[in-house]
Short mmCIF file of C-alpha atoms and ligand atoms in Angstrom, two decimals:
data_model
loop_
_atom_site.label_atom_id
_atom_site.label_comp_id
_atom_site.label_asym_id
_atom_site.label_seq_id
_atom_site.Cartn_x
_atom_site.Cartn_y
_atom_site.Cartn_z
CA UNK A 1357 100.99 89.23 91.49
CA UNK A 1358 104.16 88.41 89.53
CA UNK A 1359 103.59 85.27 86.86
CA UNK A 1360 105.64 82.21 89.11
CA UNK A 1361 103.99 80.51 92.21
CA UNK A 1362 106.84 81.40 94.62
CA UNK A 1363 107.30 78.39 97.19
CA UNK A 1364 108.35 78.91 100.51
CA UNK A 1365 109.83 76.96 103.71
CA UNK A 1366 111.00 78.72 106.20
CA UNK A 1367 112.78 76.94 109.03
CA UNK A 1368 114.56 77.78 112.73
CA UNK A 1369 117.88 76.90 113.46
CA UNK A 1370 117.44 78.69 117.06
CA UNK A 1371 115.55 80.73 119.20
CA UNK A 1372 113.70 83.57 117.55
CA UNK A 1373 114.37 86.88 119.26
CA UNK A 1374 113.83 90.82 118.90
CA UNK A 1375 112.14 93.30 118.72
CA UNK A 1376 109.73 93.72 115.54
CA UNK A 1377 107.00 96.21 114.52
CA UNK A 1378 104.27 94.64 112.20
CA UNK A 1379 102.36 96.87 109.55
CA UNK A 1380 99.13 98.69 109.71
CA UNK A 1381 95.84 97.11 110.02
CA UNK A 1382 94.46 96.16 107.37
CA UNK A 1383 90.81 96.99 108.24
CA UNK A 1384 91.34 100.80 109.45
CA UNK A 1385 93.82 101.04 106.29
CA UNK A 1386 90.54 100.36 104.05
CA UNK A 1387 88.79 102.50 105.81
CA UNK A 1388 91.12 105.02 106.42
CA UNK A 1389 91.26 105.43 102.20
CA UNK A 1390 87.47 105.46 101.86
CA UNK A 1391 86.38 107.48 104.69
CA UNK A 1392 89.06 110.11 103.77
CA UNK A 1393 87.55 109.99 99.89
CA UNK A 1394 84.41 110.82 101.06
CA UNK A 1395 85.30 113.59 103.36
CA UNK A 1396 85.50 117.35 102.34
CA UNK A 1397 89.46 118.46 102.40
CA UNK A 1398 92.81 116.60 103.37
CA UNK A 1399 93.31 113.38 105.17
CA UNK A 1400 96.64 112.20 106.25
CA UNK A 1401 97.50 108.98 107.10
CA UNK A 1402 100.46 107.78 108.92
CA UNK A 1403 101.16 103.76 109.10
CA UNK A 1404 98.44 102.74 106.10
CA UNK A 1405 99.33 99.08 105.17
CA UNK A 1406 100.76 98.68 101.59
CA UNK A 1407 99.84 95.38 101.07
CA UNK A 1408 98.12 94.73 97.77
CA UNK A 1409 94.42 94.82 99.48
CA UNK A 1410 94.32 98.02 100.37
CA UNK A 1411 96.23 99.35 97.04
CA UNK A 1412 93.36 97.86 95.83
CA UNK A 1413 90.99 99.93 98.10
CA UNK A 1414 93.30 103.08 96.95
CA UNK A 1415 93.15 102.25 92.88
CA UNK A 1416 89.06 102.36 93.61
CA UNK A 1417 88.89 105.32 95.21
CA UNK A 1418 91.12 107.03 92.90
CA UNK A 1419 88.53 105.56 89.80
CA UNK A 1420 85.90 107.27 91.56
CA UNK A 1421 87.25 110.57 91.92
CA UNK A 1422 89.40 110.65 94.99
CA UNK A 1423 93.25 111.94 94.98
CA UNK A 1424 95.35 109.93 96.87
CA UNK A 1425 98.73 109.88 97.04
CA UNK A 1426 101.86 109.37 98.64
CA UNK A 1427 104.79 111.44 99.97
CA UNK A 1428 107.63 110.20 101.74
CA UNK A 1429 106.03 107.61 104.61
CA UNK A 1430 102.40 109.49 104.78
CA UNK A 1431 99.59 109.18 102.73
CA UNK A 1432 97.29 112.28 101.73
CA UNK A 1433 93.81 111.61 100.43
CA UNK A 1434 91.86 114.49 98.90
CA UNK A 1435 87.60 113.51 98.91
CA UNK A 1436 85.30 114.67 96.91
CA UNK A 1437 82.60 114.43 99.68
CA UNK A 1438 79.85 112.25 100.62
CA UNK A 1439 77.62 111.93 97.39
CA UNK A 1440 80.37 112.98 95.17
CA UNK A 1441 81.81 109.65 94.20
CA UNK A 1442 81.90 109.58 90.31
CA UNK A 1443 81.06 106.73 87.93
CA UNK A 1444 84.23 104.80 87.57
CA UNK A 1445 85.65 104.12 83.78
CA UNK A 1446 87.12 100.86 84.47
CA UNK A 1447 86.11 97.90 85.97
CA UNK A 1448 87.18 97.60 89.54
CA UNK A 1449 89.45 95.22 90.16
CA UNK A 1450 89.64 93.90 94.07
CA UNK A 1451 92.29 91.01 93.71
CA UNK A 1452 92.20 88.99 96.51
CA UNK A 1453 90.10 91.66 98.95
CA UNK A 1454 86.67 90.78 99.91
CA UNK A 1455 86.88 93.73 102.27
CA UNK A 1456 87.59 96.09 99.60
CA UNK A 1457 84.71 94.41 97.65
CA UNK A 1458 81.74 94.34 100.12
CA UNK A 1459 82.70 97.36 101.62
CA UNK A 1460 82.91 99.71 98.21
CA UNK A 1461 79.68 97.74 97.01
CA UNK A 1462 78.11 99.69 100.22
CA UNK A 1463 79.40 103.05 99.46
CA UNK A 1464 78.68 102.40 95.48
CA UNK A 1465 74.95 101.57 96.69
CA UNK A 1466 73.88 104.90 98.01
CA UNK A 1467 75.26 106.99 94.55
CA UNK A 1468 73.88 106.94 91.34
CA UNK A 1469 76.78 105.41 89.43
CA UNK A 1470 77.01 102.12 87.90
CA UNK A 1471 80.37 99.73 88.87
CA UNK A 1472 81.91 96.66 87.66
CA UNK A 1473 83.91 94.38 90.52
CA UNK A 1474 86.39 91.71 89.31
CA UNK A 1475 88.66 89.91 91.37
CA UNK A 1476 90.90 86.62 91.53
CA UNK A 1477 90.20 83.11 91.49
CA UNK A 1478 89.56 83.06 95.05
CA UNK A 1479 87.51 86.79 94.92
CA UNK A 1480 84.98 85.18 92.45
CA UNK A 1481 84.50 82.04 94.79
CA UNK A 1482 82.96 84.15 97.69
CA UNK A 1483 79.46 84.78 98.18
CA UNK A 1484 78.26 88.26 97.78
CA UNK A 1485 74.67 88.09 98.13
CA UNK A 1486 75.44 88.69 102.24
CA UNK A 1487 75.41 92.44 100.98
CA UNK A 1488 73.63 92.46 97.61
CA UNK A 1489 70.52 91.25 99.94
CA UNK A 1490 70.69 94.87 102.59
CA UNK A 1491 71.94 96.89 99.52
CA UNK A 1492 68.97 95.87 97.28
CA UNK A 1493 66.51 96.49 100.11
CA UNK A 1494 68.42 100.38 100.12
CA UNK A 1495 67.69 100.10 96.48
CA UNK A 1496 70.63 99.19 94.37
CA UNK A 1497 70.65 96.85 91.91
CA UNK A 1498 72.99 94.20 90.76
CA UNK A 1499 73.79 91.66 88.58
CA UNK A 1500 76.33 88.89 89.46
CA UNK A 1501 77.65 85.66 88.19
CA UNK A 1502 75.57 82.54 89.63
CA UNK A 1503 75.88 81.87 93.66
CA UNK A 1504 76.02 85.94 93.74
CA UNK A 1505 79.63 85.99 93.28
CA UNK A 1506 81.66 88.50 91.47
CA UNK A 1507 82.31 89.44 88.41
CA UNK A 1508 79.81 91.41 89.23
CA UNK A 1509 77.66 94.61 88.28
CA UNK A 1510 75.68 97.54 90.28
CA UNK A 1511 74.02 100.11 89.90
CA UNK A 1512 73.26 102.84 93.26
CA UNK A 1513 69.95 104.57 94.08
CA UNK A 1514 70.40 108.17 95.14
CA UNK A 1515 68.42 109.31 97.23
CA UNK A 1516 68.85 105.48 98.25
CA UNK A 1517 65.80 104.07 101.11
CA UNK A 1518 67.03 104.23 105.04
CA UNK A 1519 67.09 100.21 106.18
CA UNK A 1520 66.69 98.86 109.89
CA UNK A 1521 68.90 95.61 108.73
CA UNK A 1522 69.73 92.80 111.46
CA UNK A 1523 72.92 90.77 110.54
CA UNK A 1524 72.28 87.15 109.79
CA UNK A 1525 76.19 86.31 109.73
CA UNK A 1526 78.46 87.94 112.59
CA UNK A 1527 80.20 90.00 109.89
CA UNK A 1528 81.87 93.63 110.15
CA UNK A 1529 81.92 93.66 106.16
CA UNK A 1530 78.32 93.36 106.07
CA UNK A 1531 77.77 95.85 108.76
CA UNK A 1532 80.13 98.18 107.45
CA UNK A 1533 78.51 97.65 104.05
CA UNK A 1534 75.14 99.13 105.20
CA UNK A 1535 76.80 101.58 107.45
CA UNK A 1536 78.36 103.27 104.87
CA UNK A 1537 75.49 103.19 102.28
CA UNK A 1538 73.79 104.75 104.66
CA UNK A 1539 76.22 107.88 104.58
CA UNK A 1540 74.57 109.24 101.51
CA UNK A 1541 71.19 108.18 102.17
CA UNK A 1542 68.48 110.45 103.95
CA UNK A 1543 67.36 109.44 107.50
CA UNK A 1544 68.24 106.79 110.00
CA UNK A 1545 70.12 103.33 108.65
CA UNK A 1546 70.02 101.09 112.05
CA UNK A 1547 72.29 97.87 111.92
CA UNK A 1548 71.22 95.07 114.93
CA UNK A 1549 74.13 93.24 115.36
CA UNK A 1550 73.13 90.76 117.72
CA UNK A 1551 76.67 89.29 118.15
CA UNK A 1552 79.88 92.23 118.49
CA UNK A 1553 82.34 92.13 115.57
CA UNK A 1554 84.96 94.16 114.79
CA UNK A 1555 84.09 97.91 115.34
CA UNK A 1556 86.71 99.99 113.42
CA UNK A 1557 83.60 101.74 111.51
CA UNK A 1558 81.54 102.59 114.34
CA UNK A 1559 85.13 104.17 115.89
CA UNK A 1560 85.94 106.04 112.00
CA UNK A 1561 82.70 107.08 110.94
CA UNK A 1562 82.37 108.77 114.41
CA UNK A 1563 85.96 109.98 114.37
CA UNK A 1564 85.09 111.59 110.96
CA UNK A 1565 82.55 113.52 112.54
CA UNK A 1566 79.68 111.12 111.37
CA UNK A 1567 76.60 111.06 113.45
CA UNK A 1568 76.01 107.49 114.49
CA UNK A 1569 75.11 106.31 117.96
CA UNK A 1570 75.42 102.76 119.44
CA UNK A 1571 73.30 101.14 121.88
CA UNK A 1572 73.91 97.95 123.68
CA UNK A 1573 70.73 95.44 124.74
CA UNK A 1574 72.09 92.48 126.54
CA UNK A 1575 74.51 91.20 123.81
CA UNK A 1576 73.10 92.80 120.87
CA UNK A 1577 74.46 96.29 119.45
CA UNK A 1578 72.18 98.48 117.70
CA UNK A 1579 74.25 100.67 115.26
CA UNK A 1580 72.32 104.04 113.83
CA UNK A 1581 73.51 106.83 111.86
CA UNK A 1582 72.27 109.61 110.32
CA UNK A 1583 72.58 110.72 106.75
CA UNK A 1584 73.05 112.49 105.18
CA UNK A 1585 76.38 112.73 106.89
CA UNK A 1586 79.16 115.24 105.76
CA UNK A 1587 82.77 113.79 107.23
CA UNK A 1588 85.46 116.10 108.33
CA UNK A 1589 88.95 115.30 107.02
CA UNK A 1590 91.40 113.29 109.29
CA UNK A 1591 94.86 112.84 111.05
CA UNK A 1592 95.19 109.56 111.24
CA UNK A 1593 97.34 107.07 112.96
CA UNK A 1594 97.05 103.23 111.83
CA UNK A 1595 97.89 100.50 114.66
CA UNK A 1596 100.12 97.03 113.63
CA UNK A 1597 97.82 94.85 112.58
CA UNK A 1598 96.91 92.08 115.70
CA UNK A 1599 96.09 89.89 112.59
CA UNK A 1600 99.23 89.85 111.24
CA UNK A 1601 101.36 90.21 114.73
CA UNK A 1602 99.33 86.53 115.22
CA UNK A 1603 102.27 84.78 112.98
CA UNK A 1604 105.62 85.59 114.89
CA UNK A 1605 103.37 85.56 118.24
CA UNK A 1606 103.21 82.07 117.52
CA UNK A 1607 106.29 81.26 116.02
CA UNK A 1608 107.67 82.55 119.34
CA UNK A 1609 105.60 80.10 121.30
CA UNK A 1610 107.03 77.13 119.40
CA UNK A 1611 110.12 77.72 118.68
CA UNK A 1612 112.29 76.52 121.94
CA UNK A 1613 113.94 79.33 123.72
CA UNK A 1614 112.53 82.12 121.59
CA UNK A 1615 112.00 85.81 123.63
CA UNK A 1616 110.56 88.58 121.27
CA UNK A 1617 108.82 91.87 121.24
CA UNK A 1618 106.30 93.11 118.92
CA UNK A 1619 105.82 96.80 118.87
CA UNK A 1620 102.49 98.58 118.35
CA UNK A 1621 99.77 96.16 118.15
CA UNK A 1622 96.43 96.77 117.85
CA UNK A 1623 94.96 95.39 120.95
CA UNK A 1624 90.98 96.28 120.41
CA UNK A 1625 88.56 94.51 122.64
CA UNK A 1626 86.71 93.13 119.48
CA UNK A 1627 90.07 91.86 117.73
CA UNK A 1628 92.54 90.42 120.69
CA UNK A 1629 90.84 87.14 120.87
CA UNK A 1630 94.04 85.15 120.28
CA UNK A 1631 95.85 86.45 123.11
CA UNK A 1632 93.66 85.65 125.57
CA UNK A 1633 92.59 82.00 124.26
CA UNK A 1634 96.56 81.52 123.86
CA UNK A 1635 96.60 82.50 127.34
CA UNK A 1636 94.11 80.32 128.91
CA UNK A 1637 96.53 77.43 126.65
CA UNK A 1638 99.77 78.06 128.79
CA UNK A 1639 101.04 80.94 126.51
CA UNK A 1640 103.64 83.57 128.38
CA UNK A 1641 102.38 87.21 126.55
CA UNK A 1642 102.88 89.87 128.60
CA UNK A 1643 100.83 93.03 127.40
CA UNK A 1644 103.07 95.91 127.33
CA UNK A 1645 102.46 99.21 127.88
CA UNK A 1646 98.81 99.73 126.79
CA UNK A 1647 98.12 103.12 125.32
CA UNK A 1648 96.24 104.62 122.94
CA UNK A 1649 96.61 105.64 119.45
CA UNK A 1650 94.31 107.28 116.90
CA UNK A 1651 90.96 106.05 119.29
CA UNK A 1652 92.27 102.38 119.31
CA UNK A 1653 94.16 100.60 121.75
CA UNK A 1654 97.48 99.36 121.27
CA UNK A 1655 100.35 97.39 123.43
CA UNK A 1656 103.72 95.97 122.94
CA UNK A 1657 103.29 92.11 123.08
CA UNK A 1658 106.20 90.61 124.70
CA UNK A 1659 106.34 86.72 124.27
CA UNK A 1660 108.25 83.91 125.27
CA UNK A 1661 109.02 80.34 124.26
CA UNK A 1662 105.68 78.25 126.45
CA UNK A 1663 104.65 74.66 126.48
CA UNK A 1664 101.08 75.08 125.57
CA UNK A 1665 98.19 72.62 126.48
CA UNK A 1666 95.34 72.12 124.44
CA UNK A 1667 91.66 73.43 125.45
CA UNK A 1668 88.11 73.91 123.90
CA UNK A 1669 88.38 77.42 122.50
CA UNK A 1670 84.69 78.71 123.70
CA UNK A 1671 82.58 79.56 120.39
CA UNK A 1672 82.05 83.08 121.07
CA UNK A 1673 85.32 84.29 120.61
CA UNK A 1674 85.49 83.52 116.98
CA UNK A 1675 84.42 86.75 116.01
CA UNK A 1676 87.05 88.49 117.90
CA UNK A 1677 89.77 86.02 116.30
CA UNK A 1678 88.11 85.10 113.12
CA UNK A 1679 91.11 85.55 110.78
CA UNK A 1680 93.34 84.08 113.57
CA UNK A 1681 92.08 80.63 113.56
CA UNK A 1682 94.46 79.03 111.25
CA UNK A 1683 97.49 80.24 113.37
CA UNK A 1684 95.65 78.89 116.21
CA UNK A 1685 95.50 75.47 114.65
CA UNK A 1686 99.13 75.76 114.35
CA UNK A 1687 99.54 77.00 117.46
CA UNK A 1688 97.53 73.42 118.84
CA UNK A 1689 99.40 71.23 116.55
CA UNK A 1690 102.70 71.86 119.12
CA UNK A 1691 99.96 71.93 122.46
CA UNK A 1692 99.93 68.86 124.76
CA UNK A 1693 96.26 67.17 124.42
CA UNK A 1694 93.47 68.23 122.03
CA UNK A 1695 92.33 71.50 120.97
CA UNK A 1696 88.41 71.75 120.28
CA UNK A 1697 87.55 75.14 117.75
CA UNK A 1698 84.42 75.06 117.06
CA UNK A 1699 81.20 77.87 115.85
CA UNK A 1700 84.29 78.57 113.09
CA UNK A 1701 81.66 78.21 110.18
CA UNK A 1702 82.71 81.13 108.49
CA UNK A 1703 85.74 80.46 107.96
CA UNK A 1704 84.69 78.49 105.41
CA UNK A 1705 83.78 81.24 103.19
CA UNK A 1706 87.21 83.41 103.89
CA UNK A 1707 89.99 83.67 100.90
CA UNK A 1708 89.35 79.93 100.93
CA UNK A 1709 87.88 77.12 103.08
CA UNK A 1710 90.33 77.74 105.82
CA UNK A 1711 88.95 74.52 108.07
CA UNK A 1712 89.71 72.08 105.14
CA UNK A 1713 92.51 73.50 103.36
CA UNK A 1714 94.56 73.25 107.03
CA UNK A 1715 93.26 69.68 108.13
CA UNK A 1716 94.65 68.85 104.66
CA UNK A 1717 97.57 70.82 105.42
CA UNK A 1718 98.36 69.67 108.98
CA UNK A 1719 97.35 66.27 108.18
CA UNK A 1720 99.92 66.09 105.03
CA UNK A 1721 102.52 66.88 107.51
CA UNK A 1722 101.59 64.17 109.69
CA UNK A 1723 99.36 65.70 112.69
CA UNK A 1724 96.24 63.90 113.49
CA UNK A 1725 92.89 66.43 112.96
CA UNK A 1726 89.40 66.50 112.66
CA UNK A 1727 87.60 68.09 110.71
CA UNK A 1728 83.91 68.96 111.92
CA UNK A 1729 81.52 71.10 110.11
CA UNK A 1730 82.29 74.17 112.35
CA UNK A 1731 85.62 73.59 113.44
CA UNK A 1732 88.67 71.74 113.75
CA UNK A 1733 90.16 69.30 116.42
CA UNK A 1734 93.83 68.58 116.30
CA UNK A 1735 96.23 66.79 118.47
CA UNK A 1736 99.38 68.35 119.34
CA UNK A 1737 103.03 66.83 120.15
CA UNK A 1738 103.04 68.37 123.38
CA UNK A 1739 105.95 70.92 121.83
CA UNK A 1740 108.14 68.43 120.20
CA UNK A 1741 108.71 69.62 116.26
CA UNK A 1742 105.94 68.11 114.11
CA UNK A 1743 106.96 65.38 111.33
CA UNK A 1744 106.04 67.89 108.49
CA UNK A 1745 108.15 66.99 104.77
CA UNK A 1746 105.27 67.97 102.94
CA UNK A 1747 104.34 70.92 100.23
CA UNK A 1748 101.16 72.03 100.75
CA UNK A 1749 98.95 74.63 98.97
CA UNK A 1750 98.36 77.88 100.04
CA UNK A 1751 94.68 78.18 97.58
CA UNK A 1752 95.59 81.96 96.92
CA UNK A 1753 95.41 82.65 101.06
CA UNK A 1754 98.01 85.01 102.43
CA UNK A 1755 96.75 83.82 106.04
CA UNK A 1756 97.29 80.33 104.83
CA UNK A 1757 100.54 80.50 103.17
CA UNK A 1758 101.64 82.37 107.02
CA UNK A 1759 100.10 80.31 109.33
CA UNK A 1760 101.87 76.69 107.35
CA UNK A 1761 105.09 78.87 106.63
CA UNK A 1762 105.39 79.15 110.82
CA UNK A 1763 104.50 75.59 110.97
CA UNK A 1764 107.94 74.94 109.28
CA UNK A 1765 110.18 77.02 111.63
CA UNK A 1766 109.79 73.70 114.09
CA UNK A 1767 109.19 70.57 111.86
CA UNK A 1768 111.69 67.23 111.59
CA UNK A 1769 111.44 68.06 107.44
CA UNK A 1770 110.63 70.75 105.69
CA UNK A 1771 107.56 72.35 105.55
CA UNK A 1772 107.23 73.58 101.91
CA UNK A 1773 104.13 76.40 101.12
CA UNK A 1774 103.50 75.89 97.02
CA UNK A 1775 103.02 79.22 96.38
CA UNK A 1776 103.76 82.86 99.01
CA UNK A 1777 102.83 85.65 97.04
CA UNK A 1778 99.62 85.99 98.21
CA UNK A 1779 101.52 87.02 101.26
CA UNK A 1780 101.79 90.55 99.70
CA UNK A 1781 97.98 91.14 100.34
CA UNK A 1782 98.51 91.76 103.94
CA UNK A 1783 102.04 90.99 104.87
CA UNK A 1784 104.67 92.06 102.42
CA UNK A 1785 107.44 92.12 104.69
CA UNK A 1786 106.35 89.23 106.60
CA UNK A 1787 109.46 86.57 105.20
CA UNK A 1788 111.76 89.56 105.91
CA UNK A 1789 110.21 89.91 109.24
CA UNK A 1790 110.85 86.49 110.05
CA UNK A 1791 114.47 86.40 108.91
CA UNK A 1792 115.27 89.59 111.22
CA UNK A 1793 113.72 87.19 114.45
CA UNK A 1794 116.21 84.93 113.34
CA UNK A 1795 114.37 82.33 111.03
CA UNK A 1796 116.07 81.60 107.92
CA UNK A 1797 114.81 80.01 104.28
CA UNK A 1798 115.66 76.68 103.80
C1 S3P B 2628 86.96 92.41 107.98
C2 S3P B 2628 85.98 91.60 108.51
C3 S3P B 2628 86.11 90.12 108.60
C4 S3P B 2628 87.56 89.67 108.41
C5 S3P B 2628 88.21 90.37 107.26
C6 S3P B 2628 88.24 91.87 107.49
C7 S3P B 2628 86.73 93.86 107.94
O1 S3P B 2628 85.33 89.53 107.58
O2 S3P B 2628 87.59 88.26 108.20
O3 S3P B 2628 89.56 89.92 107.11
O4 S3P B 2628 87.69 94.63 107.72
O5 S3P B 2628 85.57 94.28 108.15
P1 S3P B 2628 83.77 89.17 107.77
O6 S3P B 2628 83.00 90.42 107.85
O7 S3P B 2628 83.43 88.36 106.54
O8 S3P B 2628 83.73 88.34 109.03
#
């Protein structure tokens, strides 16, 4: 990040319109970079997101041994196979990315290498010990700052101990965290996952030629593979990010008279929450041309201008919409009537406290909320443009600084974000992006 906070207000003087394509996903770009290090030969990847996360994922790999590189729009990653991860000479620095983090402290577990993870301000707030607790039971060992939070050290087991592990949080990081310690570890690793999150490593590891099975009982998903595994390099194909697509899909909504198109979104079961909860709210998204890309599904989202009214978001489709929550506050600040989120307790533990730091956010620019320990309740203006004339902090959150930034394009005053450029983690061209849809910078 350069040195100078970087404010931002962003502001409509019309209708947004367009056509606009959205980068890669940021989860399969992670994974794309550390499945490909691990596999035997040349993976190419077309569409990786840039944003400083995953360079982060890419500056890891390349410690530990992996080439990766880039010519003209593709990436090409050379592995050294699974087991052949070498000891880093650096500390690893994650910035912002608790994906990078929890997932590389899972492949890190099963070799016998010692690592260092550092990260920012916001990194070294988030609790770890949801994967140092699995990993130890494989048989690495750690040693982090108090609370289990980075900096932190590890050291892997190799051959590391097979676990039967059932998530206590609904997270992908943590499942993908044993999942891929369990590459280089003898026998069966078995992850219950007793409610469905995200499945991008269940679809990779497979793709990669991994042997992993899943089973479904009722709701819960039991998740085995079978090391040790040896992965097959890749062509791969990442999907616009549904994550990031979330910001002009609601600017769009809010912003009177506004008819746009985003290209290639990702549109997997386990991620499209949003659209269908923005739906059920009023919310005119047609889903365009569904195909498939690289093993995911994708559509062109083509949304208009809607009145939106406010409902209680059911609790079980957080996980498919975790990271889309604060748009979806936004999105309810312009709905007629309350909107109820609730079973969002996560989010408190994401790049920062995402149910405070938008109450305080909203609130500041003068619409009513409440906070509750899982959730958030806010009254909309039934689509007038909300009072705003406030700066608010982003607290190092790219998702944040986006979601605030959109709540600007239809405010009385300006909406003013402190500080963008942790945009660049997942979004660099999202101000750019914006502009071409017709919003401008005040
Ligand atoms: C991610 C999983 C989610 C999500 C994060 C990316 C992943 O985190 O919030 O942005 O790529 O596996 P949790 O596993 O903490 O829910």
């Amino acid at each position: 990040m350069n040195d100078a906070p970087l404010p931002l207000s962003l502001t409509a003087n019309g209708p947004l319109s367009g056509t606009v394509t959205v980068p890669g996903d940021k989860s399969i770009s992670h994974r794309s970079l550390m499945l490909g290090a691990l596999a035997v030969g040349e993976t190419v990847i077309d569409g990786l997101l840039e944003g400083e996360d995953v360079l982060a994922t890419a500056a890891a790999m390349r410690a530990m041994g992996a080439q990766i590189e880039k010519r003209g729009s593709r990436w090409h990653v050379h592995g050294v196979g699974v087991g052949g991860l070498l000891q880093p000479q650096v500390a690893l620095d994650m910035g912002n990315s608790g994906t990078s983090t929890r997932l590389l402290m899972g492949l890190i577990a099963s070799h016998p290498i010692t690592a260092t993870f550092v990260g920012d301000a916001s990194l070294s707030k988030r609790p770890m010990g949801r994967v140092i607790d699995p990993l130890s039971q494989m048989g690495a060992s750690f040693s982090a700052a108090p609370g289990g939070r980075l900096p932190l050290t590890m050291t892997g087991l190799c051959p590391a101990v097979p676990l039967r592990y059932t998530l206590p949080v609904a997270s992908a990081q943590v499942k993908s965290a044993v999942l891929l310690a369990g590459l280089n570890t003898p026998g069966h690793t078995v992850v219950i996952e007793p409610v469905a999150t995200r499945d991008h490593s269940e679809r990779m590891l497979a793709g990669f030629g991994a042997d992993l099975t899943v089973e479904t009982q009722g709701g819960t998903r039991i998740i085995t593979l079978k090391g040790e595994a040896e992965l097959r390099p890749q062509a791969l194909t990442v999907p616009g990010d549904p994550s990031s697509a979330a910001f002009p899909l609601v600017a769009a909504l809010i912003v009177p008279g506004s008819d746009i198109t985003i290209a290639n979104v990702g549109m997997n079961p386990t991620r499209a929450g949003l659209v269908k909860v923005l739906q059920a709210m009023g919310a005119d998204i047609s889903v365009v041309q569904p195909r498939s890309v690289g093993g995911e599904p994708v559509a062109d989202l083509h949304v208009r201008h809607s009145p939106l009214t406010g409902i209680e978001v059911p609790p079980d489709s957080a996980p498919s919409m975790i990271d889309e929550y604060p748009i979806l506050f936004v999105a309810a600040a312009f709905a007629s009537g309350r909107t109820v989120m609730r079973g969002l307790e996560e989010l408190r533990v994401k790049e920062s406290d995402r149910i405070a730091v938008m109450a305080a956010g909203l609130q500041a620019c003068g619409i009513p909320c409440t906070e509750h320990a899982d959730g958030l309740t806010v009254a909309g203006t039934g689509g007038d443009p909300v009072p705003g004339g406030a700066t608010v902090p982003a607290h190092l959150d790219h998702r944040i600084a986006m979601s605030l930034a959109v709540l600007g394009l239809h405010a009385r005053a300006p909406v003013t974000i402190d500080d963008a450029r942790p945009i660049a983690t997942s979004f660099p061209g999202f101000v750019a992006m914006m502009q071409a849809l017709g919003a401008d910078r005040r």
